[in-house]
Amino acid sequence: MKRVPIIATIVVLAAVATMFGLGIWQLGRAHEKEALLARYEAATGLPPTDFPVGTMAREKMPLFRQSRATCLEPVDVKTVAGRNRDGRSGYAHWVDCRTTGAEGPGLRIDIGWSDRPQQIGWRGGTVRGIIAPDTERGMRLISAEGLSGLEPSAPPNVADIPNNHRSYAFQWFAFALSALVIYALALKGRGKARA
């Protein structure tokens, strides 16, 4: 009778169970992402609202909604890679603003696009646009019109947000199956070597 190595089997089965669990978790994440994307899509049709300033307000505000905000004073300007409405590559100009008399989370506005970096002389004011994701601040307002002589930047698009959790789940299930097959082949090879 062939003896199956107990410790190695436990390790492999634990790894397979972990990979299978990660696959199930990714399927759950896929459902969550679909609900989030549906919320974003619904937000595109809502009437304009004031841009959220407080942390709690930001958590409740869906991205991709039309919004308006007032920049009392620009405090920083950042030039990053961006596209205009026609899809041309160039530079988006982001302005961080003070929105109240007190310190706070403030506001980031994409005031427009240019085909080259340039000095921006925008002094603030009321801006209308669409709330977009921002990796540093969570969200920023993309102006509907180019400000300070700039062209409008490309508006955010819900379709640009990937939902690849199902493919991740498939990968984890494939890893688990591969581990089982490889271990079964290793056991078979071990049995032949002993014979």
Short mmCIF file of C-alpha atoms in Angstrom, two decimals, residues 96-193:
data_model
loop_
_atom_site.label_atom_id
_atom_site.label_comp_id
_atom_site.label_asym_id
_atom_site.label_seq_id
_atom_site.Cartn_x
_atom_site.Cartn_y
_atom_site.Cartn_z
CA ASP A 96 -6.10 72.57 -5.43
CA CYS A 97 -8.33 75.16 -3.80
CA ARG A 98 -9.28 76.52 -0.45
CA THR A 99 -13.07 76.32 -0.15
CA THR A 100 -13.73 77.81 3.28
CA GLY A 101 -12.12 80.29 5.62
CA ALA A 102 -10.89 77.39 7.77
CA GLU A 103 -8.48 74.64 6.86
CA GLY A 104 -10.21 71.56 5.54
CA PRO A 105 -10.08 68.89 2.90
CA GLY A 106 -10.42 71.52 0.17
CA LEU A 107 -11.15 70.88 -3.46
CA ARG A 108 -9.25 69.73 -6.54
CA ILE A 109 -10.45 70.99 -9.92
CA ASP A 110 -9.30 69.92 -13.38
CA ILE A 111 -9.63 73.35 -14.99
CA GLY A 112 -8.73 72.25 -18.51
CA TRP A 113 -6.35 70.76 -21.06
CA SER A 114 -3.51 72.05 -23.20
CA ASP A 115 -1.16 70.45 -25.71
CA ARG A 116 1.87 71.65 -23.72
CA PRO A 117 2.61 72.58 -20.10
CA GLN A 118 1.96 76.22 -19.37
CA GLN A 119 1.56 78.71 -16.55
CA ILE A 120 -1.98 79.00 -15.24
CA GLY A 121 -3.26 82.35 -14.04
CA TRP A 122 -6.67 81.20 -12.84
CA ARG A 123 -7.67 82.95 -9.60
CA GLY A 124 -10.64 80.81 -8.61
CA GLY A 125 -14.39 81.17 -8.80
CA THR A 126 -17.44 78.99 -9.28
CA VAL A 127 -16.94 75.90 -11.44
CA ARG A 128 -19.47 73.48 -12.90
CA GLY A 129 -18.46 70.02 -14.00
CA ILE A 130 -18.47 66.30 -13.24
CA ILE A 131 -17.08 64.55 -10.16
CA ALA A 132 -14.27 62.18 -11.16
CA PRO A 133 -12.14 59.70 -9.20
CA ASP A 134 -8.80 60.98 -7.90
CA THR A 135 -6.16 58.65 -6.45
CA GLU A 136 -4.83 61.24 -3.99
CA ARG A 137 -7.99 62.99 -2.83
CA GLY A 138 -10.68 60.45 -3.66
CA MET A 139 -12.47 62.82 -6.04
CA ARG A 140 -11.95 65.93 -8.11
CA LEU A 141 -14.20 68.16 -10.18
CA ILE A 142 -13.54 68.17 -13.94
CA SER A 143 -14.68 71.52 -15.28
CA ALA A 144 -17.31 71.35 -18.02
CA GLU A 145 -15.57 74.21 -19.78
CA GLY A 146 -11.91 75.05 -20.13
CA LEU A 147 -10.92 77.81 -17.73
CA SER A 148 -8.06 80.30 -18.03
CA GLY A 149 -7.87 79.87 -21.82
CA LEU A 150 -7.63 76.06 -21.71
CA GLU A 151 -9.68 73.51 -23.65
CA PRO A 152 -12.03 71.29 -21.62
CA SER A 153 -10.46 68.06 -20.39
CA ALA A 154 -12.11 64.76 -21.29
CA PRO A 155 -15.00 64.07 -18.91
CA PRO A 156 -14.79 60.94 -16.78
CA ASN A 157 -16.42 57.81 -18.16
CA VAL A 158 -17.85 54.98 -16.05
CA ALA A 159 -16.80 52.54 -18.80
CA ASP A 160 -13.15 53.33 -18.04
CA ILE A 161 -13.40 51.65 -14.63
CA PRO A 162 -12.47 47.98 -15.00
CA ASN A 163 -14.39 45.17 -13.34
CA ASN A 164 -11.95 42.29 -13.73
CA HIS A 165 -12.77 40.46 -10.50
CA ARG A 166 -14.35 37.54 -12.37
CA SER A 167 -11.11 36.96 -14.29
CA TYR A 168 -9.20 37.11 -10.98
CA ALA A 169 -11.60 34.52 -9.56
CA PHE A 170 -11.02 32.28 -12.57
CA GLN A 171 -7.26 32.60 -12.05
CA TRP A 172 -7.52 31.57 -8.39
CA PHE A 173 -9.69 28.57 -9.29
CA ALA A 174 -7.20 27.62 -12.02
CA PHE A 175 -4.30 27.90 -9.54
CA ALA A 176 -6.16 25.64 -7.09
CA LEU A 177 -6.86 23.04 -9.78
CA SER A 178 -3.26 23.22 -11.02
CA ALA A 179 -1.94 22.66 -7.50
CA LEU A 180 -4.13 19.56 -7.13
CA VAL A 181 -3.06 18.16 -10.50
CA ILE A 182 0.63 18.83 -9.85
CA TYR A 183 0.41 17.23 -6.41
CA ALA A 184 -1.41 14.19 -7.80
CA LEU A 185 1.29 13.80 -10.48
CA ALA A 186 4.00 14.17 -7.83
CA LEU A 187 2.39 11.43 -5.74
CA LYS A 188 2.09 9.21 -8.78
CA GLY A 189 5.77 9.80 -9.65
CA ARG A 190 6.77 9.11 -6.04
CA GLY A 191 4.86 5.82 -6.12
CA LYS A 192 6.59 4.73 -9.33
CA ALA A 193 10.00 5.64 -7.92
#
